[in-house]
mmCIF file of C-alpha atoms in Angstrom:
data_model
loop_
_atom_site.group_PDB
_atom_site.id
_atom_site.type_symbol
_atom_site.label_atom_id
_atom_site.label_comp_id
_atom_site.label_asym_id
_atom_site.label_seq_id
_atom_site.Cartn_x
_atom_site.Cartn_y
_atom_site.Cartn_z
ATOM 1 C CA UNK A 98 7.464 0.102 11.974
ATOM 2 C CA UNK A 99 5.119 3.374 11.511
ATOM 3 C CA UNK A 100 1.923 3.748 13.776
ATOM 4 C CA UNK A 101 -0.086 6.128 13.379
ATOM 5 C CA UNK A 102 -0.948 6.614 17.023
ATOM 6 C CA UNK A 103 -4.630 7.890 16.394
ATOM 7 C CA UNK A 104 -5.408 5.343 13.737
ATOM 8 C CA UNK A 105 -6.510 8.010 11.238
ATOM 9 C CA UNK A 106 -8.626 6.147 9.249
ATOM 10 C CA UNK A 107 -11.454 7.403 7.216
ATOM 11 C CA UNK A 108 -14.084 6.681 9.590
ATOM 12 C CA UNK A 109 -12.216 9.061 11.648
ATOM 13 C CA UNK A 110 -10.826 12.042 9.579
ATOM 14 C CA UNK A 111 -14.324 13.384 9.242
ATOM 15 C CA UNK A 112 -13.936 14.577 12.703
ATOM 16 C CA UNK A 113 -10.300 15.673 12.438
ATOM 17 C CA UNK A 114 -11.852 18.318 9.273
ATOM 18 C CA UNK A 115 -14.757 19.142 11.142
ATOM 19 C CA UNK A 116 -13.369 20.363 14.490
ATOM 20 C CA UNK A 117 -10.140 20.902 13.407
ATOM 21 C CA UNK A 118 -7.739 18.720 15.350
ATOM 22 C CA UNK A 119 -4.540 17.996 14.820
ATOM 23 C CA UNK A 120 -2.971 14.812 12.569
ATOM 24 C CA UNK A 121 0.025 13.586 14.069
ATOM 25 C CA UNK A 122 2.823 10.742 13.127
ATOM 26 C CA UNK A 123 5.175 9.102 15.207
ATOM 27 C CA UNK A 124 7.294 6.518 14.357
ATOM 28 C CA UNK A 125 8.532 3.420 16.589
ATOM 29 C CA UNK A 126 11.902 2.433 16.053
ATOM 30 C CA UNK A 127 12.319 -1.610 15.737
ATOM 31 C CA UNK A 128 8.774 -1.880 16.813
ATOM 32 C CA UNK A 129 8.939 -6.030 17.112
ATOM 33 C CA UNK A 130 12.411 -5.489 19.708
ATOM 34 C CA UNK A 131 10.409 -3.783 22.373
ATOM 35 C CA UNK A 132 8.524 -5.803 25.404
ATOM 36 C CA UNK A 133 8.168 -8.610 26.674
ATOM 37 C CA UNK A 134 7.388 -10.066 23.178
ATOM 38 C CA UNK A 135 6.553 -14.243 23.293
ATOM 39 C CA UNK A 136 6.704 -14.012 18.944
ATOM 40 C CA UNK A 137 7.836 -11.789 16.970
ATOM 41 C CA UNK A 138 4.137 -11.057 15.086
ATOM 42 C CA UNK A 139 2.328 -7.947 14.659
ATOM 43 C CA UNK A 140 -0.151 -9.326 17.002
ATOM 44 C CA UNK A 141 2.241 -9.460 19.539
ATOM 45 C CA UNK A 142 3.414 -5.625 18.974
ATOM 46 C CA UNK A 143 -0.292 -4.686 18.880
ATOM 47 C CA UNK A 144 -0.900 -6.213 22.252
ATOM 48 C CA UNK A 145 2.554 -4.635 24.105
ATOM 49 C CA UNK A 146 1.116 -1.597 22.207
ATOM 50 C CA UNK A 147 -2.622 -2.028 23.430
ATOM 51 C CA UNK A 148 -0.872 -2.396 27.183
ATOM 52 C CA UNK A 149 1.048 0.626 26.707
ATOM 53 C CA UNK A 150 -2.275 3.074 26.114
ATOM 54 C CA UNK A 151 -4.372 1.730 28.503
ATOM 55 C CA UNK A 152 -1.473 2.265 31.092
ATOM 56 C CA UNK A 153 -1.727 6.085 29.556
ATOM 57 C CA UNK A 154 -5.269 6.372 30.639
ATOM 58 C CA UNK A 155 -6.564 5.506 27.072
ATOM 59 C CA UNK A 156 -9.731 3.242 25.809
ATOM 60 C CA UNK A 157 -9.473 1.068 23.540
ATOM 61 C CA UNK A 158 -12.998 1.697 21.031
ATOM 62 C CA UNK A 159 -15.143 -1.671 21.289
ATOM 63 C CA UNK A 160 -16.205 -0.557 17.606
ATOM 64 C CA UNK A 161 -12.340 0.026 15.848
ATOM 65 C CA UNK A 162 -10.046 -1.716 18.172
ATOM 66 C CA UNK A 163 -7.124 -0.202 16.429
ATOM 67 C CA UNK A 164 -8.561 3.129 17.569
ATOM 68 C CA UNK A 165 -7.483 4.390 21.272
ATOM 69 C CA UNK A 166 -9.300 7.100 23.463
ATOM 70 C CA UNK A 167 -8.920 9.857 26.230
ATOM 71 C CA UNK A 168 -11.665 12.773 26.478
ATOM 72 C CA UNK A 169 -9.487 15.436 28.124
ATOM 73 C CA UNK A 170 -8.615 19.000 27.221
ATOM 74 C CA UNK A 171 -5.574 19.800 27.348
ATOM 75 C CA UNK A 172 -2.273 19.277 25.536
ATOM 76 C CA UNK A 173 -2.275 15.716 25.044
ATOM 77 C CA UNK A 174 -0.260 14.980 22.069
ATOM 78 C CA UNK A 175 2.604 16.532 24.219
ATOM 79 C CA UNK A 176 1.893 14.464 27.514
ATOM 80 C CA UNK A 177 1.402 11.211 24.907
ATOM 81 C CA UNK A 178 4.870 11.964 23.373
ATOM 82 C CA UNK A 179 6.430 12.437 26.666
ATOM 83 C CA UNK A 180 5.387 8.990 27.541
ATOM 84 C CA UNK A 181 5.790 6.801 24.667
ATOM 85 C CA UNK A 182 9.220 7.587 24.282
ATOM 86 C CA UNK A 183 9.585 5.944 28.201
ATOM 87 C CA UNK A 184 8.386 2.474 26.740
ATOM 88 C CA UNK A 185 9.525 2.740 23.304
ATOM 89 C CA UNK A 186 12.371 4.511 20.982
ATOM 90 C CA UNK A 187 9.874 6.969 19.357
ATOM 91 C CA UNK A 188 10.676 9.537 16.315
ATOM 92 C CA UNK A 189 8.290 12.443 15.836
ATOM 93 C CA UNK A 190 7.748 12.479 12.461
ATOM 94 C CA UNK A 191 5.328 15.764 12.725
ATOM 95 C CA UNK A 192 2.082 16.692 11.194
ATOM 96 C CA UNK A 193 1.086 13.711 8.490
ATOM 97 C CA UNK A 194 1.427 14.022 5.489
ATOM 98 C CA UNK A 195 2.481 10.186 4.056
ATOM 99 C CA UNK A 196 1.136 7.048 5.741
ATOM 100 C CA UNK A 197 1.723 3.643 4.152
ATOM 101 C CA UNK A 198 1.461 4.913 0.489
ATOM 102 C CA UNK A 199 -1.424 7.010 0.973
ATOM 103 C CA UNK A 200 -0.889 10.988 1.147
ATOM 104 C CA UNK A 201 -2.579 13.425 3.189
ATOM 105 C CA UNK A 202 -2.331 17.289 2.759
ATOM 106 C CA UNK A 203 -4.625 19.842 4.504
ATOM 107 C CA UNK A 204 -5.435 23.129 3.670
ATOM 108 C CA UNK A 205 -7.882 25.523 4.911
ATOM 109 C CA UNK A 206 -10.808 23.534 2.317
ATOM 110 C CA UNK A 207 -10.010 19.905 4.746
ATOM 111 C CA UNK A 208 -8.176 17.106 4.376
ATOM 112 C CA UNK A 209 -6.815 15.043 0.996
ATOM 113 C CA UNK A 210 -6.213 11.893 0.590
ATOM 114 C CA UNK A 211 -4.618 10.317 -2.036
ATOM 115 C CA UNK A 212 -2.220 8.257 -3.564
ATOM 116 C CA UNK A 213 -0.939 9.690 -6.933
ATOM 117 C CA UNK A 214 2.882 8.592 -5.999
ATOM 118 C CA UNK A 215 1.022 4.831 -5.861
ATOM 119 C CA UNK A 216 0.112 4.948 -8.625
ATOM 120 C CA UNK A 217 2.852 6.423 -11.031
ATOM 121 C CA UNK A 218 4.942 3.344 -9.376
ATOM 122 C CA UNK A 219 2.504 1.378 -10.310
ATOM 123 C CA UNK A 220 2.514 2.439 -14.049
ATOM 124 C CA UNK A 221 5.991 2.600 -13.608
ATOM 125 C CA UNK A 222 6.550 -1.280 -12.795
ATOM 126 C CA UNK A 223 4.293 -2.334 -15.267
ATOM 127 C CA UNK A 224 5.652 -0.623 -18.316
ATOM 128 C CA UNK A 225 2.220 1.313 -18.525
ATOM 129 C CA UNK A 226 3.563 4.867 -17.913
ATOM 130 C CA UNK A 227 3.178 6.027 -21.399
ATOM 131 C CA UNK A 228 -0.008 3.695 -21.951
ATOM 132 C CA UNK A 229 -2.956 5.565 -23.956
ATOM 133 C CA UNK A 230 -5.327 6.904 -21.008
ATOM 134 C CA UNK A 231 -8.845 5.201 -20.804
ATOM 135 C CA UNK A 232 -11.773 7.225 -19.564
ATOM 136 C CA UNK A 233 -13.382 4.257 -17.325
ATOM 137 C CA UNK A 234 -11.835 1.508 -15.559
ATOM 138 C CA UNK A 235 -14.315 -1.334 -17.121
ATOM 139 C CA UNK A 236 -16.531 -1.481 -20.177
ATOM 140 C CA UNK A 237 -19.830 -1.695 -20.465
ATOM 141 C CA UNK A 238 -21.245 -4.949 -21.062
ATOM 142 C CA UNK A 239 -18.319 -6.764 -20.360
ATOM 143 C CA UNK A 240 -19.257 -10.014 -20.037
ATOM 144 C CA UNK A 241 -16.471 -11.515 -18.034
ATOM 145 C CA UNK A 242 -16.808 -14.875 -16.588
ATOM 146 C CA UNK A 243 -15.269 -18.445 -17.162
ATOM 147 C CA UNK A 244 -15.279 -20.032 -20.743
ATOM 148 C CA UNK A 245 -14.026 -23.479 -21.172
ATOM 149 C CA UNK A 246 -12.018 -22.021 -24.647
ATOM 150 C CA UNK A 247 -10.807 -18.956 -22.464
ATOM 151 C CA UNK A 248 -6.792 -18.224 -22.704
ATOM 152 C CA UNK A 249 -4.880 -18.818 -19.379
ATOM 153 C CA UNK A 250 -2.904 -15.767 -18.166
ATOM 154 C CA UNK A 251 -0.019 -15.447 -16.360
ATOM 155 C CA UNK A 252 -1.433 -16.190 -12.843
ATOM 156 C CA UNK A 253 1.360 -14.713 -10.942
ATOM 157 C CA UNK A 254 1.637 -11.913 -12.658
ATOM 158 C CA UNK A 255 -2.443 -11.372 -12.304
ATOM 159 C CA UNK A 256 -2.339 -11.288 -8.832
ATOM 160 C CA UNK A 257 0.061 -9.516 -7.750
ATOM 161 C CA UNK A 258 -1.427 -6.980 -10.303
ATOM 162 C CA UNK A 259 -4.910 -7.246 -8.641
ATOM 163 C CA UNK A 260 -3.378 -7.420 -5.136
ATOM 164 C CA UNK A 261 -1.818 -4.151 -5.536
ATOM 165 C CA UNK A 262 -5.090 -2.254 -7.313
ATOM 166 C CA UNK A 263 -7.541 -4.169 -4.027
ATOM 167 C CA UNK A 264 -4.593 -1.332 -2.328
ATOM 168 C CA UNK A 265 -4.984 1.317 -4.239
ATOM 169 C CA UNK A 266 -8.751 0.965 -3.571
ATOM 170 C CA UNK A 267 -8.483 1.949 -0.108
ATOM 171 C CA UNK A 268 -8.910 5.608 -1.569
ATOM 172 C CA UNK A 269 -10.293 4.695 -4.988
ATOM 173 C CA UNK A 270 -14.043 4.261 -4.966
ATOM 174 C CA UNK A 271 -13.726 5.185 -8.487
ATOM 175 C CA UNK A 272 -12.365 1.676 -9.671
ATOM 176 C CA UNK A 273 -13.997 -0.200 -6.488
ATOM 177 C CA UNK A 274 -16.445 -2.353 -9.108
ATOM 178 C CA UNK A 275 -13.708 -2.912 -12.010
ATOM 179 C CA UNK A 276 -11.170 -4.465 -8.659
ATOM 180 C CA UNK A 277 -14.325 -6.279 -7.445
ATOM 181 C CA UNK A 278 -14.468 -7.757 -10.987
ATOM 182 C CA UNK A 279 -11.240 -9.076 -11.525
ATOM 183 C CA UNK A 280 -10.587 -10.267 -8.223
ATOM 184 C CA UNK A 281 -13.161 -12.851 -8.592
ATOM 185 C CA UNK A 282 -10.680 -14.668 -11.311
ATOM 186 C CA UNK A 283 -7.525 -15.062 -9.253
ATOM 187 C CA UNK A 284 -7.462 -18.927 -8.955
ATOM 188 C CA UNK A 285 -7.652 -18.883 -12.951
ATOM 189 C CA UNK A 286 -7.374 -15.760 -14.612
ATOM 190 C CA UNK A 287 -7.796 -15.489 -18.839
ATOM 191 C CA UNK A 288 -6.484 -12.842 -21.300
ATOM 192 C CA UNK A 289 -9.583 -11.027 -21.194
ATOM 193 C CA UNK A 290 -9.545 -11.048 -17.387
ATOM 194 C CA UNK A 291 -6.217 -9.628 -17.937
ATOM 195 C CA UNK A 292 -6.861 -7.369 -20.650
ATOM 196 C CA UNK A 293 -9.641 -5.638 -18.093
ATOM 197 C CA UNK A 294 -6.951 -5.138 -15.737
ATOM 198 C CA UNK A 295 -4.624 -3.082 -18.079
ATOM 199 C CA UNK A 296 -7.680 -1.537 -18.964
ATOM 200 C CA UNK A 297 -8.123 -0.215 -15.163
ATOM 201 C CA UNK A 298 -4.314 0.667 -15.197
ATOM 202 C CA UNK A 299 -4.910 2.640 -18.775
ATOM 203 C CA UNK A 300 -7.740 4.855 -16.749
ATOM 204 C CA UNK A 301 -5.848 5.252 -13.505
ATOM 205 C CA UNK A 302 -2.970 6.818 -16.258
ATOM 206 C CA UNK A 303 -5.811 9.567 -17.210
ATOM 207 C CA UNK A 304 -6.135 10.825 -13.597
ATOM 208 C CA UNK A 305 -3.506 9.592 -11.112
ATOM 209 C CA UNK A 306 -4.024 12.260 -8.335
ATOM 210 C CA UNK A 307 -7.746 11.564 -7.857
ATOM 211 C CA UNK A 308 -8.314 12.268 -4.402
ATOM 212 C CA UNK A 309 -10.976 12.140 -1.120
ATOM 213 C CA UNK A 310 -11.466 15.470 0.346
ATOM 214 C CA UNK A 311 -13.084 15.698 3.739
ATOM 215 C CA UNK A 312 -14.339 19.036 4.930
ATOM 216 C CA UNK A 313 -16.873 21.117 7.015
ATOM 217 C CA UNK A 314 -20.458 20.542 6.081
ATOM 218 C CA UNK A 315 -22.148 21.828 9.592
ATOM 219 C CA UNK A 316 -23.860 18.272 10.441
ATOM 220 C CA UNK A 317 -22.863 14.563 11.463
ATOM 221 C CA UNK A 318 -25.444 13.072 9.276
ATOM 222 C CA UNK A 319 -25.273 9.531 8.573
ATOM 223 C CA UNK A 320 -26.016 8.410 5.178
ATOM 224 C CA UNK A 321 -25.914 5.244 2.711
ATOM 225 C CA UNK A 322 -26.613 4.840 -1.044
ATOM 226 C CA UNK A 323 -27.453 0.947 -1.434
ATOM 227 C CA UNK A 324 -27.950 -0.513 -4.866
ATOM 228 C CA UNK A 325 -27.608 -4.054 -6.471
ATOM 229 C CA UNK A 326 -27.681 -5.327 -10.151
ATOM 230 C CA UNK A 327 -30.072 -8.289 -10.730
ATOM 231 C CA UNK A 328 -28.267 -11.373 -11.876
ATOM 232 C CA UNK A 329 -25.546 -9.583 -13.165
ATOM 233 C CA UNK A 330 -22.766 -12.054 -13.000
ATOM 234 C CA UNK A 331 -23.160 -14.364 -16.315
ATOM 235 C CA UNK A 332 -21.049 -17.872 -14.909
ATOM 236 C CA UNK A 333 -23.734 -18.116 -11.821
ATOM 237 C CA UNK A 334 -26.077 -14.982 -11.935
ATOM 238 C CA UNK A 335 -25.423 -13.924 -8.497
ATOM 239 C CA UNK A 336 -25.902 -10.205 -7.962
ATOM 240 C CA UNK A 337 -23.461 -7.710 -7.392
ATOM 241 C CA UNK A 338 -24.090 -5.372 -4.287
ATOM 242 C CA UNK A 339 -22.521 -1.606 -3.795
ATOM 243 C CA UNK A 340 -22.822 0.979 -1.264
ATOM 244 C CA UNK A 341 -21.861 4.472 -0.208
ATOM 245 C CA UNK A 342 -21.679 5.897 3.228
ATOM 246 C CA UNK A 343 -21.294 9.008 4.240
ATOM 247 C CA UNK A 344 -20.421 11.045 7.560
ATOM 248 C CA UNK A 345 -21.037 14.586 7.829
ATOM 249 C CA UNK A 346 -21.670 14.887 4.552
ATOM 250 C CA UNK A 347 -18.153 13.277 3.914
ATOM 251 C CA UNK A 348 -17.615 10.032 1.599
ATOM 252 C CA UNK A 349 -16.023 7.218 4.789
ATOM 253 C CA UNK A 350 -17.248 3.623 3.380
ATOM 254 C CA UNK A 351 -17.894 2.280 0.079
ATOM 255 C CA UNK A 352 -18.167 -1.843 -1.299
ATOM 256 C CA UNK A 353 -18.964 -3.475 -4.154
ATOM 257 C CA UNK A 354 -19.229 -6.872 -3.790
ATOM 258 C CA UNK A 355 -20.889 -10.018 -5.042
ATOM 259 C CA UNK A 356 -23.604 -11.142 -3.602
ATOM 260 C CA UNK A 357 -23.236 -15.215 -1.479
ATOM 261 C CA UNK A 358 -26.752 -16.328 -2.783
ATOM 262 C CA UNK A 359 -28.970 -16.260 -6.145
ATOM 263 C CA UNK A 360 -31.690 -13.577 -5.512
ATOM 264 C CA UNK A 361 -34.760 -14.161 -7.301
ATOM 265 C CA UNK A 362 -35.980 -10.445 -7.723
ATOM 266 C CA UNK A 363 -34.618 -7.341 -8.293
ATOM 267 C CA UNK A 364 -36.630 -6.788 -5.165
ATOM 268 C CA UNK A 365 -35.089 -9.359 -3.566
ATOM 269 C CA UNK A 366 -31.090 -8.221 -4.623
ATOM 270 C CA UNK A 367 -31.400 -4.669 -3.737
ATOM 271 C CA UNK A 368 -33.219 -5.679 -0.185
ATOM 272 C CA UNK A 369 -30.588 -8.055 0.579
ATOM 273 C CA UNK A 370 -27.922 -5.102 0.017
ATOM 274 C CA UNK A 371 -30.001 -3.048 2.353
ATOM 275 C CA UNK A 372 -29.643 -5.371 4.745
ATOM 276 C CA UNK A 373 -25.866 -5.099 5.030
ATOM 277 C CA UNK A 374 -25.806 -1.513 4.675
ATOM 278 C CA UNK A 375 -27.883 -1.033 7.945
ATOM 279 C CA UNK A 376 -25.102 -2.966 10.141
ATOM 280 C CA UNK A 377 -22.775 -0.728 8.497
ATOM 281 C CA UNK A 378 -24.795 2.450 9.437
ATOM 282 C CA UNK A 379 -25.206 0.997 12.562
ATOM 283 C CA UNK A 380 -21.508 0.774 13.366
ATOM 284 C CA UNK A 381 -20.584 4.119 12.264
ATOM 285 C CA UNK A 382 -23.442 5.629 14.898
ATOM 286 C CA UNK A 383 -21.694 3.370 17.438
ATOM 287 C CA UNK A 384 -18.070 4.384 16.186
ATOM 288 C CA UNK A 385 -19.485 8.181 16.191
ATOM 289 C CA UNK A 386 -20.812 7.377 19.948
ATOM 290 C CA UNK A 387 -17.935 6.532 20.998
ATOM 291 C CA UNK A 388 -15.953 9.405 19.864
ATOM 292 C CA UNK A 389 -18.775 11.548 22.266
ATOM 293 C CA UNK A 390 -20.758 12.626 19.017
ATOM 294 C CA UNK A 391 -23.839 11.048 19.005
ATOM 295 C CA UNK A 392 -25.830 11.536 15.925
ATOM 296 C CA UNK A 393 -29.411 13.053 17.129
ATOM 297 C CA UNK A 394 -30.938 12.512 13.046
ATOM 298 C CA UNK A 395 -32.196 9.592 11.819
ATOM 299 C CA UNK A 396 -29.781 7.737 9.388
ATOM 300 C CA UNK A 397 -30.828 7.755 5.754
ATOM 301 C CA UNK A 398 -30.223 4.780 3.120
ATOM 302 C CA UNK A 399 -30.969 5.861 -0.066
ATOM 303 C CA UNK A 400 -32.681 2.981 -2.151
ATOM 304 C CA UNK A 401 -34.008 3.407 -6.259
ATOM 305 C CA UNK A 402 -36.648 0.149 -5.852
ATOM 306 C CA UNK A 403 -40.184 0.876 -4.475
ATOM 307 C CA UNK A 404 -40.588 -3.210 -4.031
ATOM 308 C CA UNK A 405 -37.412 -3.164 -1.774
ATOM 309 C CA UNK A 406 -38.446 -0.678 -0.207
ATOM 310 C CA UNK A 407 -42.119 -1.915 0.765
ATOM 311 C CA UNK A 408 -40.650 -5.791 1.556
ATOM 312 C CA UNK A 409 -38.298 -4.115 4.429
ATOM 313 C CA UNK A 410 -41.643 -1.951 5.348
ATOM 314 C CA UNK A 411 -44.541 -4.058 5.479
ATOM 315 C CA UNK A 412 -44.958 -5.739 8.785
ATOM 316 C CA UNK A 413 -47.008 -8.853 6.187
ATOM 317 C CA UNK A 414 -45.371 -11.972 5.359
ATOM 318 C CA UNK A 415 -46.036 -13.138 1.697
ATOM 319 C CA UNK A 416 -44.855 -16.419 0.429
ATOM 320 C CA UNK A 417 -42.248 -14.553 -1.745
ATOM 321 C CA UNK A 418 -40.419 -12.687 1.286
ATOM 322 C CA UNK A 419 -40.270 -15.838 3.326
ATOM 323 C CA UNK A 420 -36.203 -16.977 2.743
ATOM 324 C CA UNK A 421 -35.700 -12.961 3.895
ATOM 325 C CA UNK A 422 -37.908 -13.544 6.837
ATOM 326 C CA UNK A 423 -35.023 -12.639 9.033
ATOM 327 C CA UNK A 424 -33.367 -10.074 7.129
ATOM 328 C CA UNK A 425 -37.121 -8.292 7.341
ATOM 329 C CA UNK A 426 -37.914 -8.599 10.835
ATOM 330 C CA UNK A 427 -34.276 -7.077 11.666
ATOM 331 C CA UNK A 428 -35.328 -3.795 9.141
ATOM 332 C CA UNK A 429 -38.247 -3.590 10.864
ATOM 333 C CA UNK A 430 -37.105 -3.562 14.203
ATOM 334 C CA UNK A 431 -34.581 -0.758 13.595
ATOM 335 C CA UNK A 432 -37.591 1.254 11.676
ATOM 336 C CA UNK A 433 -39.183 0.561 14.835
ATOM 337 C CA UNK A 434 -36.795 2.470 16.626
ATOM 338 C CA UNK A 435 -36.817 5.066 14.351
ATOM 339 C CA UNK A 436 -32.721 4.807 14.095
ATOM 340 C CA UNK A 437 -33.063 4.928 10.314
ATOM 341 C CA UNK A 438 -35.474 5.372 7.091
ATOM 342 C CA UNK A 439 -35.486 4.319 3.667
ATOM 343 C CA UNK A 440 -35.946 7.571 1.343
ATOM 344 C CA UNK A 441 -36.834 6.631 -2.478
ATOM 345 C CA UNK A 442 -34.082 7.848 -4.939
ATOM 346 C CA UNK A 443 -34.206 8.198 -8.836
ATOM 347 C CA UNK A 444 -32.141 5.729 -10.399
ATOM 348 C CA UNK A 445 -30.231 8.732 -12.067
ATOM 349 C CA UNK A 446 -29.370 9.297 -8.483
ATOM 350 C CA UNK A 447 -28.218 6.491 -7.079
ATOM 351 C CA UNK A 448 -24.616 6.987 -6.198
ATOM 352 C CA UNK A 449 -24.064 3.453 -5.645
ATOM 353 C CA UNK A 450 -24.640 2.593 -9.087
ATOM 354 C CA UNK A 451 -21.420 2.753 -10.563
ATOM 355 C CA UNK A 452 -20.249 -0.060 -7.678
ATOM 356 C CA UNK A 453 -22.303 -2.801 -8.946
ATOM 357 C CA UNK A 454 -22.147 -2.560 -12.855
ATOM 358 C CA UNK A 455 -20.372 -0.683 -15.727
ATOM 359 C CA UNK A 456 -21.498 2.478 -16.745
ATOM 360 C CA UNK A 457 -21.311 5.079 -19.515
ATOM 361 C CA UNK A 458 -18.645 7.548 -18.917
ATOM 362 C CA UNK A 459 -21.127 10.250 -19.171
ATOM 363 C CA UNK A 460 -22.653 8.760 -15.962
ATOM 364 C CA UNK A 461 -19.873 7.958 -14.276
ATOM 365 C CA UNK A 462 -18.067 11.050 -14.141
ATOM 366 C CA UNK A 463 -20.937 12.804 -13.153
ATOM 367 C CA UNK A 464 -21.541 10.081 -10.027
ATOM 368 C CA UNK A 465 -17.875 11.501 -9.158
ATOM 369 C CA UNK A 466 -18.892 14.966 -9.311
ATOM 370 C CA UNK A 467 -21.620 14.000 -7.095
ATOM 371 C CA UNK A 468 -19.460 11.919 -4.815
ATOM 372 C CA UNK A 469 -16.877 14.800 -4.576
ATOM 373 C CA UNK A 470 -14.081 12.764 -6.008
ATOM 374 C CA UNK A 471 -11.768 14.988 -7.908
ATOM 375 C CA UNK A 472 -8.156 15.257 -9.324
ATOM 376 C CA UNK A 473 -6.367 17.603 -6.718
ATOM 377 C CA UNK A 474 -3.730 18.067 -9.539
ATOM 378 C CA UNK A 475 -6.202 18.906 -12.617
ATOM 379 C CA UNK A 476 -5.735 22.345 -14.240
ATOM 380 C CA UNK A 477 -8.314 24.652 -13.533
#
């Protein structure tokens, strides 16, 4: 079993880019042999594992418990090393470069990630390796929902197809909405649900070494991009929520997702989404606290409706912000505190747009330009 002792996720790499530290991989040999073990369960690995750090002098983060913690100078990896291999059988595996599918390389512009060879197994396995390349993952005006004259699928096949693109997604943000989509038909998925899923495999065949790049940008800024499409979803008209967050000017969180309840408004659908984009701002600042950078500016979420906007401001109730009562005193309590603020953005801005509906491909290659997602292996 791999670890990857400082849980380099992408909450995290900002920092590594930034300040330049070190990415290293070791590998524990028979991981679920060592310790006292009372089951043989990743939980119980975790724990001996847990045991093993704080026993080190390491803290376990309250905000990522997967993420451990010493604030010393000195040469630590070394010491670390020297001590892991007393409690377990440990392999240095060096800088990292491969982690669980996902590839990192570094170079003097920051850190990649990506997962090109994921995905050419991918095409591989399904016989798609020679498909014709799409230019978006989705259409527009799709449509997809449940028909009563729709044509069953084969469900296996369906989700283990969609269970291995929800993967992929973990350094995607590109086909985070399409995923989102098809995900929602997994009890009883259709040929068109299926046909939209080879349609996301034909675009991931046009760029397959899309990548996130995290690099020096001289600030630890906190930012979020929060949209949400009215109604959008044509079997119950829920809305679909997105967001974008960024650290230091680097892309670290991103969801699309469908919202639990029927919004009434457009006003109402986009301030719900803001609503769960300010706990997530609010545990990266914690997360960042942590880690002994505390951001000193105010966190920004970036929001294209005025109403929205002016429900989460005004301190008034009004018989049509009632059911959000709660939601709105929480906003306004953190506005209090001037932790965060809600600048206006164009909707030919929003970043988050392309996570809660399809787009034209005009637009949604230039919201990848914007978001700094790019093909480390296109010609230049």
């Amino acid at each position: 079993m791999q670890m990857d002792l400082s849980s380099d996720t992408r909450q995290d790499l900002w920092q590594k880019a930034n300040l330049d530290w070190p990415l290293h991989q070791f590998d524990v040999k028979n991981a679920f042999l060592h310790g006292e073990l009372t089951e043989e369960s990743p939980r119980a690995w975790f724990g001996r594992f847990t045991m093993a750090m704080k026993n080190n002098g390491f803290k376990q983060c309250n905000s990522d418990h997967t993420l451990f913690l010493k604030h010393r100078k000195g040469k630590e990896i070394s010491q670390l090393q020297d001590y892991l291999a007393t409690e377990f059988e440990m392999k240095d595996l060096g800088g990292l470069k491969y982690f669980l599918g996902i590839e990192v390389a570094r170079s003097q512009q920051g850190i990649f990630l990506s997962q090109r060879k994921y995905v050419l197994d991918l095409l591989t396995d399904t016989g798609m390796l020679n498909c014709k390349p799409a230019d978006t993952p989705i259409i527009q005006n799709h449509h997809l929902g449940e028909y009563s004259d729709q044509v069953p699928t084969n469900k296996e096949r369906y989700q283990r197809l969609v269970g291995r693109l929800i993967y992929l997604s973990h350094t995607r943000p590109d086909i985070a909405y399409a995923v989102s989509v098809v995900s929602q038909f997994m009890h009883s998925p259709s040929e068109d649900h299926m046909n939209i899923v080879l349609r996301i495999l034909r675009y991931l065949k046009s760029a397959p070494g899309k990548r996130l790049m995290f690099s020096k940008h001289g600030h630890l800024n906190i930012d979020g991009y929060s949209d949400a499409d009215w109604a959008g979803n044509v079997t119950d008209r829920k809305s679909t929520s997105g967001y974008f967050t960024f650290v230091g000017g680097n892309l670290v969180t991103w969801r699309s997702k469908k919202q639990n309840v029927v919004a009434l408004s457009s006003a109402e659908a986009k301030f719900r989404g803001m609503t769960k984009r300010i706990c997530e701002l609010l545990w990266l600042r914690k997360l960042l606290t942590e880690l002994g950078y505390k951001p000193t500016s105010i966190m920004n979420l970036f929001c294209d409706n005025k109403a929205a906007i002016a429900i989460a401001q005004n301190p008034v109730q009004h018989d049509r912000t009632k059911h959000v009562e709660v939601d709105r005193h929480f906003i306004k309590q953190k506005l209090e505190a001037i932790v965060f603020q809600f600048p206006f953005v164009k909707s030919e801005d929003q970043l988050a747009d392309i996570l809660t509906k399809a787009i034209s491909s005009k637009a949604f290659h230039n919201s990848l330009d914007q978001l700094g997602i790019g093909d480390i292996y296109a010609p230049t």
